[in-house]
Short mmCIF file of C-alpha atoms and ligand atoms in Angstrom, two decimals:
data_model
loop_
_atom_site.label_atom_id
_atom_site.label_comp_id
_atom_site.label_asym_id
_atom_site.label_seq_id
_atom_site.Cartn_x
_atom_site.Cartn_y
_atom_site.Cartn_z
CA UNK T 8 140.99 -96.07 -85.81
CA UNK T 9 143.29 -93.51 -87.33
CA UNK T 10 146.91 -92.49 -87.80
CA UNK T 11 147.59 -89.54 -85.52
CA UNK T 12 149.86 -87.93 -82.99
CA UNK T 13 148.55 -87.71 -79.43
CA UNK T 14 149.61 -84.78 -77.27
CA UNK T 15 149.52 -85.46 -73.54
CA UNK T 16 149.80 -82.44 -71.29
CA UNK T 17 148.90 -81.87 -67.66
CA UNK T 18 147.72 -85.45 -67.26
CA UNK T 19 145.12 -85.21 -70.00
CA UNK T 20 144.99 -85.56 -73.75
CA UNK T 21 145.51 -82.05 -75.05
CA UNK T 22 145.38 -82.57 -78.80
CA UNK T 23 145.02 -85.22 -81.48
CA UNK T 24 146.01 -84.86 -85.10
CA UNK T 25 148.55 -85.38 -87.84
CA UNK T 26 152.02 -83.93 -87.26
CA UNK T 27 151.35 -82.06 -84.02
CA UNK T 28 153.98 -79.57 -82.89
CA UNK T 29 155.93 -81.41 -80.20
CA UNK T 30 158.14 -78.49 -79.13
CA UNK T 31 158.78 -78.61 -75.40
CA UNK T 32 157.48 -82.14 -75.04
CA UNK T 33 159.06 -85.58 -74.87
CA UNK T 34 158.37 -87.58 -77.98
CA UNK T 35 157.54 -91.29 -77.84
CA UNK T 36 157.79 -93.08 -81.15
CA UNK T 37 154.88 -95.49 -81.44
CA UNK T 38 155.62 -96.69 -84.93
CA UNK T 39 154.85 -100.35 -85.48
CA UNK T 40 152.53 -100.29 -82.49
CA UNK T 41 148.93 -99.48 -81.61
CA UNK T 42 148.05 -96.57 -79.33
CA UNK T 43 145.11 -97.74 -77.22
CA UNK T 44 143.09 -96.11 -74.45
CA UNK T 45 144.33 -97.63 -71.19
CA UNK T 46 142.53 -100.86 -70.55
CA UNK T 47 139.90 -100.91 -67.80
CA UNK T 48 139.46 -104.02 -65.68
CA UNK T 49 135.94 -103.81 -64.25
CA UNK T 50 136.27 -106.83 -61.96
CA UNK T 51 139.12 -107.29 -59.47
CA UNK T 52 139.50 -108.55 -55.92
CA UNK T 53 142.60 -107.15 -54.24
CA UNK T 54 143.40 -107.53 -50.54
CA UNK T 55 140.13 -109.39 -50.08
CA UNK T 56 139.42 -111.83 -47.24
CA UNK T 57 137.79 -114.88 -48.81
CA UNK T 58 137.66 -118.65 -48.35
CA UNK T 59 139.39 -118.55 -44.95
CA UNK T 60 142.37 -116.54 -46.19
CA UNK T 61 143.22 -113.24 -47.92
CA UNK T 62 144.00 -112.82 -51.62
CA UNK T 63 147.69 -113.02 -52.45
CA UNK T 64 147.69 -109.72 -54.32
CA UNK T 65 147.02 -106.42 -52.62
CA UNK T 66 146.63 -103.03 -54.26
CA UNK T 67 150.41 -102.65 -54.58
CA UNK T 68 151.29 -105.92 -56.31
CA UNK T 69 148.00 -106.26 -58.18
CA UNK T 70 148.13 -102.84 -59.80
CA UNK T 71 151.77 -103.18 -60.89
CA UNK T 72 150.88 -106.46 -62.61
CA UNK T 73 147.80 -104.82 -64.13
CA UNK T 74 149.85 -101.92 -65.51
CA UNK T 75 152.40 -104.25 -67.10
CA UNK T 76 149.50 -105.97 -68.85
CA UNK T 77 148.17 -102.69 -70.24
CA UNK T 78 145.51 -101.91 -67.63
CA UNK T 79 145.36 -98.33 -66.33
CA UNK T 80 142.13 -98.46 -64.29
CA UNK T 81 140.56 -101.17 -62.17
CA UNK T 82 137.18 -101.31 -60.47
CA UNK T 83 137.52 -103.42 -57.34
CA UNK T 84 134.83 -104.81 -55.05
CA UNK T 85 134.40 -103.31 -51.58
CA UNK T 86 132.69 -105.95 -49.45
CA UNK T 87 129.75 -104.83 -47.35
CA UNK T 88 129.24 -106.67 -44.03
CA UNK T 89 125.72 -107.60 -42.91
CA UNK T 90 124.43 -105.02 -40.41
CA UNK T 91 127.20 -102.52 -41.18
CA UNK T 92 127.04 -99.43 -43.40
CA UNK T 93 128.07 -99.18 -47.04
CA UNK T 94 130.11 -96.13 -46.04
CA UNK T 95 132.26 -98.30 -43.76
CA UNK T 96 132.83 -100.85 -46.52
CA UNK T 97 133.90 -98.12 -48.93
CA UNK T 98 136.16 -96.46 -46.35
CA UNK T 99 137.80 -99.81 -45.56
CA UNK T 100 138.58 -100.50 -49.23
CA UNK T 101 139.75 -96.94 -49.87
CA UNK T 102 142.25 -97.43 -47.04
CA UNK T 103 143.50 -100.66 -48.60
CA UNK T 104 144.17 -98.88 -51.89
CA UNK T 105 145.55 -95.54 -50.68
CA UNK T 106 149.33 -95.30 -50.80
CA UNK T 107 149.54 -98.61 -52.64
CA UNK T 108 147.70 -98.47 -55.96
CA UNK T 109 149.93 -97.63 -58.91
CA UNK T 110 146.99 -97.03 -61.28
CA UNK T 111 143.61 -95.37 -60.89
CA UNK T 112 140.79 -97.29 -59.28
CA UNK T 113 137.08 -97.18 -58.62
CA UNK T 114 134.86 -99.37 -56.49
CA UNK T 115 131.73 -101.44 -56.76
CA UNK T 116 130.02 -102.21 -53.45
CA UNK T 117 128.56 -105.57 -52.55
CA UNK T 118 125.17 -105.67 -50.79
CA UNK T 119 125.05 -108.04 -47.82
CA UNK T 120 121.59 -107.25 -46.48
CA UNK T 121 118.33 -105.66 -47.58
CA UNK T 122 117.78 -103.36 -44.58
CA UNK T 123 116.18 -100.00 -45.34
CA UNK T 124 119.38 -98.32 -44.09
CA UNK T 125 121.44 -100.21 -46.65
CA UNK T 126 119.07 -99.56 -49.54
CA UNK T 127 118.74 -95.86 -48.69
CA UNK T 128 122.49 -95.56 -48.40
CA UNK T 129 122.81 -96.66 -52.01
CA UNK T 130 121.54 -93.18 -52.91
CA UNK T 131 124.37 -91.49 -50.99
CA UNK T 132 126.91 -93.82 -52.55
CA UNK T 133 125.66 -92.99 -56.04
CA UNK T 134 125.09 -89.28 -55.63
CA UNK T 135 127.96 -88.32 -53.34
CA UNK T 136 130.54 -91.05 -53.08
CA UNK T 137 131.10 -91.99 -56.71
CA UNK T 138 129.98 -95.62 -56.59
CA UNK T 139 127.37 -96.51 -59.22
CA UNK T 140 127.27 -100.31 -59.11
CA UNK T 141 126.35 -102.91 -56.51
CA UNK T 142 126.97 -106.64 -56.60
CA UNK T 143 124.61 -109.19 -55.12
CA UNK T 144 125.56 -112.84 -54.71
CA UNK T 145 123.11 -115.65 -55.45
CA UNK T 146 125.77 -118.16 -54.32
CA UNK T 147 128.30 -118.69 -51.49
CA UNK T 148 125.60 -119.68 -48.99
CA UNK T 149 126.26 -118.61 -45.37
CA UNK T 150 129.01 -116.28 -46.63
CA UNK T 151 128.04 -113.72 -49.27
CA UNK T 152 124.72 -115.07 -50.58
CA UNK T 153 121.59 -112.96 -50.21
CA UNK T 154 117.98 -113.97 -50.83
CA UNK T 155 115.74 -112.97 -53.72
CA UNK T 156 113.89 -110.41 -51.60
CA UNK T 157 117.15 -108.58 -50.95
CA UNK T 158 118.12 -108.77 -54.61
CA UNK T 159 114.77 -107.46 -55.74
CA UNK T 160 114.79 -104.60 -53.22
CA UNK T 161 118.33 -103.69 -54.27
CA UNK T 162 117.15 -103.63 -57.88
CA UNK T 163 114.30 -101.30 -56.97
CA UNK T 164 116.71 -99.00 -55.15
CA UNK T 165 119.17 -99.06 -58.07
CA UNK T 166 116.44 -98.09 -60.49
CA UNK T 167 115.29 -95.25 -58.24
CA UNK T 168 118.72 -93.81 -57.51
CA UNK T 169 120.65 -94.39 -60.76
CA UNK T 170 122.64 -97.49 -59.92
CA UNK T 171 123.50 -100.72 -61.70
CA UNK T 172 122.99 -104.09 -60.01
CA UNK T 173 125.60 -106.73 -60.72
CA UNK T 174 124.77 -110.33 -60.06
CA UNK T 175 126.85 -113.41 -59.30
CA UNK T 176 124.43 -115.86 -60.86
CA UNK T 177 124.62 -119.40 -59.45
CA UNK T 178 121.98 -121.15 -57.36
CA UNK T 179 123.72 -121.25 -53.97
CA UNK T 180 120.99 -123.22 -52.19
CA UNK T 181 121.23 -126.13 -54.61
CA UNK T 182 125.05 -125.98 -54.63
CA UNK T 183 124.95 -126.37 -50.84
CA UNK T 184 123.11 -129.68 -51.32
CA UNK T 185 125.21 -131.00 -54.23
CA UNK T 186 128.38 -130.16 -52.30
CA UNK T 187 127.27 -131.92 -49.12
CA UNK T 188 126.20 -134.96 -51.15
CA UNK T 189 129.52 -135.15 -52.99
CA UNK T 190 131.55 -134.88 -49.80
CA UNK T 191 129.35 -137.50 -48.07
CA UNK T 192 130.11 -139.84 -50.98
CA UNK T 193 133.84 -139.30 -50.42
CA UNK T 194 134.48 -137.00 -53.41
CA UNK T 195 137.10 -134.49 -52.32
CA UNK T 196 139.17 -133.66 -55.44
CA UNK T 197 139.15 -130.21 -57.14
CA UNK T 198 137.10 -131.44 -60.11
CA UNK T 199 134.13 -131.87 -57.78
CA UNK T 200 133.98 -128.12 -57.49
CA UNK T 201 132.79 -128.09 -61.10
CA UNK T 202 130.69 -131.24 -60.83
CA UNK T 203 128.71 -129.78 -57.93
CA UNK T 204 128.09 -126.49 -59.78
CA UNK T 205 126.55 -127.68 -63.06
CA UNK T 206 125.80 -125.18 -65.77
CA UNK T 207 122.04 -125.41 -65.18
CA UNK T 208 122.55 -123.73 -61.81
CA UNK T 209 124.22 -120.78 -63.53
CA UNK T 210 121.56 -120.72 -66.25
CA UNK T 211 118.71 -120.85 -63.74
CA UNK T 212 120.15 -118.09 -61.54
CA UNK T 213 120.94 -115.89 -64.57
CA UNK T 214 117.38 -116.25 -65.81
CA UNK T 215 115.97 -115.61 -62.31
CA UNK T 216 118.04 -112.44 -61.96
CA UNK T 217 117.00 -111.24 -65.39
CA UNK T 218 113.33 -111.87 -64.67
CA UNK T 219 113.58 -110.04 -61.34
CA UNK T 220 115.29 -107.14 -63.10
CA UNK T 221 112.53 -107.17 -65.71
CA UNK T 222 109.83 -106.91 -63.04
CA UNK T 223 111.69 -104.21 -61.10
CA UNK T 224 112.52 -102.24 -64.24
CA UNK T 225 116.18 -102.05 -63.21
CA UNK T 226 119.19 -102.49 -65.48
CA UNK T 227 121.32 -105.57 -64.78
CA UNK T 228 124.96 -106.55 -65.26
CA UNK T 229 125.79 -110.26 -65.07
CA UNK T 230 129.40 -110.77 -63.94
CA UNK T 231 131.75 -113.58 -64.93
CA UNK T 232 129.49 -115.39 -67.42
CA UNK T 233 131.09 -118.81 -67.86
CA UNK T 234 128.73 -120.69 -70.14
CA UNK T 235 126.78 -120.59 -73.36
CA UNK T 236 123.63 -121.32 -71.37
CA UNK T 237 123.95 -118.23 -69.16
CA UNK T 238 125.02 -116.09 -72.11
CA UNK T 239 121.93 -117.25 -74.03
CA UNK T 240 119.74 -116.06 -71.13
CA UNK T 241 121.30 -112.62 -71.49
CA UNK T 242 120.78 -112.66 -75.26
CA UNK T 243 117.12 -113.64 -74.75
CA UNK T 244 116.58 -110.82 -72.26
CA UNK T 245 118.16 -108.31 -74.62
CA UNK T 246 115.89 -109.53 -77.41
CA UNK T 247 113.01 -108.52 -75.11
CA UNK T 248 114.56 -105.04 -75.05
CA UNK T 249 115.90 -105.19 -71.50
CA UNK T 250 118.97 -103.18 -70.44
CA UNK T 251 121.07 -106.23 -69.55
CA UNK T 252 124.82 -106.36 -69.88
CA UNK T 253 127.13 -109.36 -69.65
CA UNK T 254 130.76 -109.74 -68.68
CA UNK T 255 132.99 -112.69 -69.38
CA UNK T 256 136.58 -113.31 -68.37
CA UNK T 257 139.80 -114.61 -69.95
CA UNK T 258 139.69 -117.89 -68.03
CA UNK T 259 136.38 -118.85 -69.64
CA UNK T 260 137.80 -118.25 -73.12
CA UNK T 261 140.93 -120.38 -72.83
CA UNK T 262 140.63 -122.76 -69.86
CA UNK T 263 138.18 -125.61 -69.43
CA UNK T 264 136.89 -128.24 -67.01
CA UNK T 265 139.73 -130.48 -68.19
CA UNK T 266 142.11 -128.30 -66.17
CA UNK T 267 140.65 -129.67 -62.93
CA UNK T 268 142.35 -133.00 -63.68
CA UNK T 269 145.85 -131.54 -63.59
CA UNK T 270 148.15 -133.59 -61.33
CA UNK T 271 149.69 -132.62 -57.98
CA UNK T 272 146.73 -130.56 -56.85
CA UNK T 273 147.37 -128.04 -59.67
CA UNK T 274 143.69 -128.49 -60.57
CA UNK T 275 142.95 -126.41 -57.45
CA UNK T 276 144.44 -123.35 -59.17
CA UNK T 277 141.45 -123.46 -61.54
CA UNK T 278 138.85 -123.55 -58.77
CA UNK T 279 136.73 -120.46 -59.28
CA UNK T 280 133.04 -119.69 -59.39
CA UNK T 281 131.31 -120.20 -61.70
CA UNK T 282 133.60 -123.11 -62.58
CA UNK T 283 135.31 -123.77 -65.90
CA UNK T 284 133.06 -125.45 -68.45
CA UNK T 285 133.48 -127.97 -71.29
CA UNK T 286 135.77 -126.60 -74.00
CA UNK T 287 133.03 -125.99 -76.57
CA UNK T 288 131.71 -123.08 -74.49
CA UNK T 289 134.88 -121.07 -75.23
CA UNK T 290 134.09 -120.29 -78.86
CA UNK T 291 130.46 -119.53 -78.01
CA UNK T 292 131.54 -116.91 -75.46
CA UNK T 293 134.04 -115.40 -77.91
CA UNK T 294 131.27 -115.24 -80.51
CA UNK T 295 129.00 -113.49 -78.00
CA UNK T 296 131.71 -110.88 -77.39
CA UNK T 297 132.07 -110.41 -81.12
CA UNK T 298 128.31 -110.01 -81.60
CA UNK T 299 127.91 -107.56 -78.69
CA UNK T 300 125.82 -110.07 -76.76
CA UNK T 301 128.48 -109.87 -74.03
CA UNK T 302 129.91 -106.44 -73.39
CA UNK T 303 132.87 -106.35 -71.07
CA UNK T 304 135.97 -108.36 -70.31
CA UNK T 305 136.80 -108.47 -66.60
CA UNK T 306 139.61 -110.45 -65.06
CA UNK T 307 137.80 -111.50 -61.86
CA UNK T 308 141.34 -111.49 -60.52
CA UNK T 309 141.25 -113.19 -57.12
CA UNK T 310 144.68 -114.73 -56.54
CA UNK T 311 145.63 -117.45 -54.09
CA UNK T 312 148.90 -119.35 -53.82
CA UNK T 313 148.68 -123.06 -54.37
CA UNK T 314 151.09 -123.47 -51.49
CA UNK T 315 149.37 -122.64 -48.22
CA UNK T 316 146.14 -121.23 -49.65
CA UNK T 317 144.61 -123.50 -52.31
CA UNK T 318 145.98 -126.29 -50.10
CA UNK T 319 143.37 -125.43 -47.48
CA UNK T 320 141.14 -127.65 -49.58
CA UNK T 321 143.55 -130.56 -50.06
CA UNK T 322 141.07 -132.97 -48.48
CA UNK T 323 137.86 -131.09 -49.26
CA UNK T 324 137.27 -129.27 -52.55
CA UNK T 325 134.73 -126.96 -50.88
CA UNK T 326 137.52 -125.47 -48.77
CA UNK T 327 139.66 -124.45 -51.76
CA UNK T 328 139.58 -120.63 -51.91
CA UNK T 329 137.73 -119.65 -55.09
CA UNK T 330 139.56 -117.50 -57.62
CA UNK T 331 142.53 -117.21 -59.97
CA UNK T 332 145.25 -114.68 -60.87
CA UNK T 333 144.27 -113.03 -64.14
CA UNK T 334 144.80 -109.27 -63.77
CA UNK T 335 148.07 -109.20 -65.70
CA UNK T 336 147.08 -111.29 -68.72
CA UNK T 337 143.47 -110.19 -69.24
CA UNK T 338 144.11 -107.82 -72.14
CA UNK T 339 146.71 -110.14 -73.70
CA UNK T 340 144.26 -113.04 -73.77
CA UNK T 341 141.60 -110.99 -75.57
CA UNK T 342 144.22 -109.65 -77.94
CA UNK T 343 145.76 -113.00 -78.77
CA UNK T 344 142.75 -115.32 -78.76
CA UNK T 345 140.37 -112.66 -80.06
CA UNK T 346 142.25 -110.30 -82.37
CA UNK T 347 145.19 -112.47 -83.47
CA UNK T 348 142.74 -115.31 -84.03
CA UNK T 349 140.82 -113.09 -86.43
CA UNK T 350 137.55 -113.07 -84.49
CA UNK T 351 137.56 -109.70 -82.70
CA UNK T 352 138.34 -106.45 -84.52
CA UNK T 353 140.63 -103.76 -83.12
CA UNK T 354 137.80 -101.31 -82.42
CA UNK T 355 135.84 -104.09 -80.73
CA UNK T 356 138.85 -104.99 -78.63
CA UNK T 357 138.97 -101.42 -77.33
CA UNK T 358 135.23 -101.38 -76.65
CA UNK T 359 135.27 -104.72 -74.84
CA UNK T 360 138.38 -104.12 -72.79
CA UNK T 361 137.99 -100.42 -72.02
CA UNK T 362 135.24 -98.18 -73.43
CA UNK T 363 132.19 -100.26 -72.52
CA UNK T 364 133.32 -100.63 -68.91
CA UNK T 365 133.94 -96.88 -68.71
CA UNK T 366 130.41 -96.21 -69.95
CA UNK T 367 128.73 -98.70 -67.62
CA UNK T 368 130.70 -97.75 -64.54
CA UNK T 369 130.39 -93.99 -64.85
CA UNK T 370 133.94 -93.22 -65.96
CA UNK T 371 133.35 -92.19 -69.57
CA UNK T 372 134.65 -89.97 -71.20
CA UNK T 373 137.32 -89.35 -68.54
CA UNK T 374 138.47 -92.94 -69.10
CA UNK T 375 137.99 -95.43 -71.93
CA UNK T 376 138.78 -93.23 -74.92
CA UNK T 377 141.54 -91.22 -76.53
CA UNK T 378 139.84 -87.85 -76.86
CA UNK T 379 140.77 -84.29 -76.06
CA UNK T 380 140.14 -83.67 -72.36
CA UNK T 381 140.21 -87.36 -71.39
CA UNK T 382 142.80 -88.63 -68.92
CA UNK T 383 146.05 -89.43 -70.68
CA UNK T 384 145.81 -93.16 -69.94
CA UNK T 385 147.48 -94.73 -72.94
CA UNK T 386 148.91 -98.10 -73.85
CA UNK T 387 151.42 -98.45 -76.66
CA UNK T 388 150.88 -102.02 -77.70
CA UNK T 389 153.50 -103.86 -79.72
CA UNK T 390 151.76 -106.58 -81.73
CA UNK T 391 155.02 -108.25 -82.79
CA UNK T 392 156.45 -109.47 -79.46
CA UNK T 393 156.21 -113.23 -78.98
CA UNK T 394 156.33 -114.60 -75.46
CA UNK T 395 155.16 -117.41 -73.21
CA UNK T 396 153.01 -116.69 -70.18
CA UNK T 397 154.43 -118.13 -66.99
CA UNK T 398 154.32 -117.77 -63.22
CA UNK T 399 158.12 -117.65 -63.42
CA UNK T 400 158.02 -114.32 -65.25
CA UNK T 401 154.70 -112.76 -64.27
CA UNK T 402 154.44 -109.90 -61.78
CA UNK T 403 151.47 -111.05 -59.73
CA UNK T 404 152.34 -112.01 -56.16
CA UNK T 405 151.29 -115.61 -56.56
CA UNK T 406 152.87 -118.99 -57.29
CA UNK T 407 150.62 -120.06 -60.17
CA UNK T 408 149.34 -118.78 -63.49
CA UNK T 409 146.34 -120.52 -65.05
CA UNK T 410 147.59 -119.47 -68.50
CA UNK T 411 150.98 -121.11 -67.87
CA UNK T 412 152.77 -122.12 -71.07
CA UNK T 413 150.46 -120.28 -73.47
CA UNK T 414 152.41 -118.75 -76.34
CA UNK T 415 151.08 -115.31 -77.22
CA UNK T 416 152.05 -112.50 -79.57
CA UNK T 417 151.64 -108.91 -78.35
CA UNK T 418 152.86 -106.92 -75.36
CA UNK T 419 152.51 -103.50 -73.73
CA UNK T 420 155.62 -101.53 -74.69
CA UNK T 421 154.82 -98.31 -72.84
CA UNK T 422 151.94 -97.45 -70.53
CA UNK T 423 150.90 -93.96 -69.37
CA UNK T 424 148.68 -93.18 -66.41
CA UNK T 425 147.40 -89.59 -66.51
CA UNK T 426 150.43 -88.75 -68.62
CA UNK T 427 153.03 -90.39 -66.38
CA UNK T 428 154.99 -93.21 -67.98
CA UNK T 429 154.41 -96.16 -65.67
CA UNK T 430 155.68 -98.86 -68.02
CA UNK T 431 158.77 -98.14 -70.06
CA UNK T 432 159.83 -100.75 -72.60
CA UNK T 433 158.06 -103.44 -70.61
CA UNK T 434 159.51 -102.38 -67.24
CA UNK T 435 157.40 -100.90 -64.47
CA UNK T 436 158.49 -97.32 -63.75
CA UNK T 437 155.46 -96.10 -61.79
CA UNK T 438 155.00 -95.57 -58.10
CA UNK T 439 152.94 -97.18 -55.37
CA UNK T 440 150.30 -94.68 -54.29
CA UNK T 441 150.29 -92.69 -57.54
CA UNK T 442 146.93 -94.19 -58.50
CA UNK T 443 143.88 -92.21 -57.44
CA UNK T 444 140.28 -93.05 -56.60
CA UNK T 445 138.09 -92.11 -59.55
CA UNK T 446 134.50 -91.21 -58.75
CA UNK T 447 131.85 -92.78 -60.95
CA UNK T 448 128.94 -90.82 -62.35
CA UNK T 449 125.48 -92.30 -61.78
CA UNK T 450 124.55 -95.09 -64.19
CA UNK T 451 122.56 -94.34 -67.29
CA UNK T 452 121.52 -97.05 -69.76
CA UNK T 453 123.75 -97.19 -72.80
CA UNK T 454 123.30 -99.08 -76.04
CA UNK T 455 126.23 -101.46 -76.25
O1 LIG A 509 135.89 -117.60 -57.87
C1 LIG A 509 135.71 -116.39 -57.89
N1 LIG A 509 135.05 -115.86 -58.88
N2 LIG A 509 136.22 -115.64 -56.89
C2 LIG A 509 136.00 -114.25 -56.70
C3 LIG A 509 134.69 -113.95 -56.05
C4 LIG A 509 133.59 -113.82 -57.06
O2 LIG A 509 132.61 -114.54 -56.97
O3 LIG A 509 133.68 -112.98 -57.95
ZN1 LIG A 510 131.20 -113.60 -58.23
ZN1 LIG A 511 134.74 -111.72 -58.75
#
């Protein structure tokens, strides 16, 4: 962290230093504010069919909301379909983003089957198409879940070709049974989503994935870690020297299982997987971020309106589409509950919300740092602005905000994407379609 001028020219950072000559350039006064590398959200779901409906935010609305929250790059998930090619999945998601995204974007691919064609295609994706990470699901049986053989083969392929396997770690087979049992006993309310997905099922799956990664020799990234138990599995694996990385999300730092009891079906807005946990997990996860036992902060933005979408599960919690709108407030939550609370330092904030994701997902040093030659993705962050988060004032295309009513201090004043000012004094000034696909370099293990 230093006091310096930053010269942006031609979409990149051209110079850094004290009292740079600004002749011929616009000058933005950042006094009283921090100048951060644009935040990188490594986990979003925009325009995604899921749970019998399609997410409320697409690449247009989702990226505007992201920008206003200080995010200048997202990495979204392109869903592979069993029996189809990875190339088709990537092409489909590129089409969804083109002409709509206001900020830069990359893609992870999901792996829906373990056919040789799929595994071999991972090489093309990594070497030619700029995708370096692949998510496998251990849950969502009959929908996205794959078996251990597929996961292990995908790990072997990732190791061979320079990819990173991401895992959604919950035991989907057991959840299928607990869910059927709960419904048979007449339990239909949102809180049963959490009661049928106990923490042990996340802990077990996390450990299983880590052990499979250990045997295959592949690096592993555990997405949306919700609990101390799962985070401890990651810490244990790292103590054995394994290249394992963990991501947690704002919802697991500030929301809890108590939210499922909210009246008028508002508890459904908190239905996500893994589910929210008892409150005491929050400080453990924050501590793990602080101690570099968890490494990235993804939103897992997957927005559904309460009205007409979450309501699909009014009489059956298992039919509530899983996910919550978090893309806009991700950075704010880490800032306020991490930095303002005195737990996370400023340099750590930047690492957790930007640099580490850039390194893992092949975007560094183009993204994730303020350095000469890097993209001029910059957030001027005003730490003095007090505000209350609300669905009434947010910019996501959805009728609920799980952080509703939280009073926070700090706001993006200006945001630049490759040198273009896309947020000016808190107002979006960018353009749909100005965001570009950013190719990832192959994965290489980094010490985080
Ligand atoms: O509930 C969630 N997390 N929805 C998005 C899909 C996923 O598993 O990441
Ligand atoms: Zn997941
Ligand atoms: Zn997700």
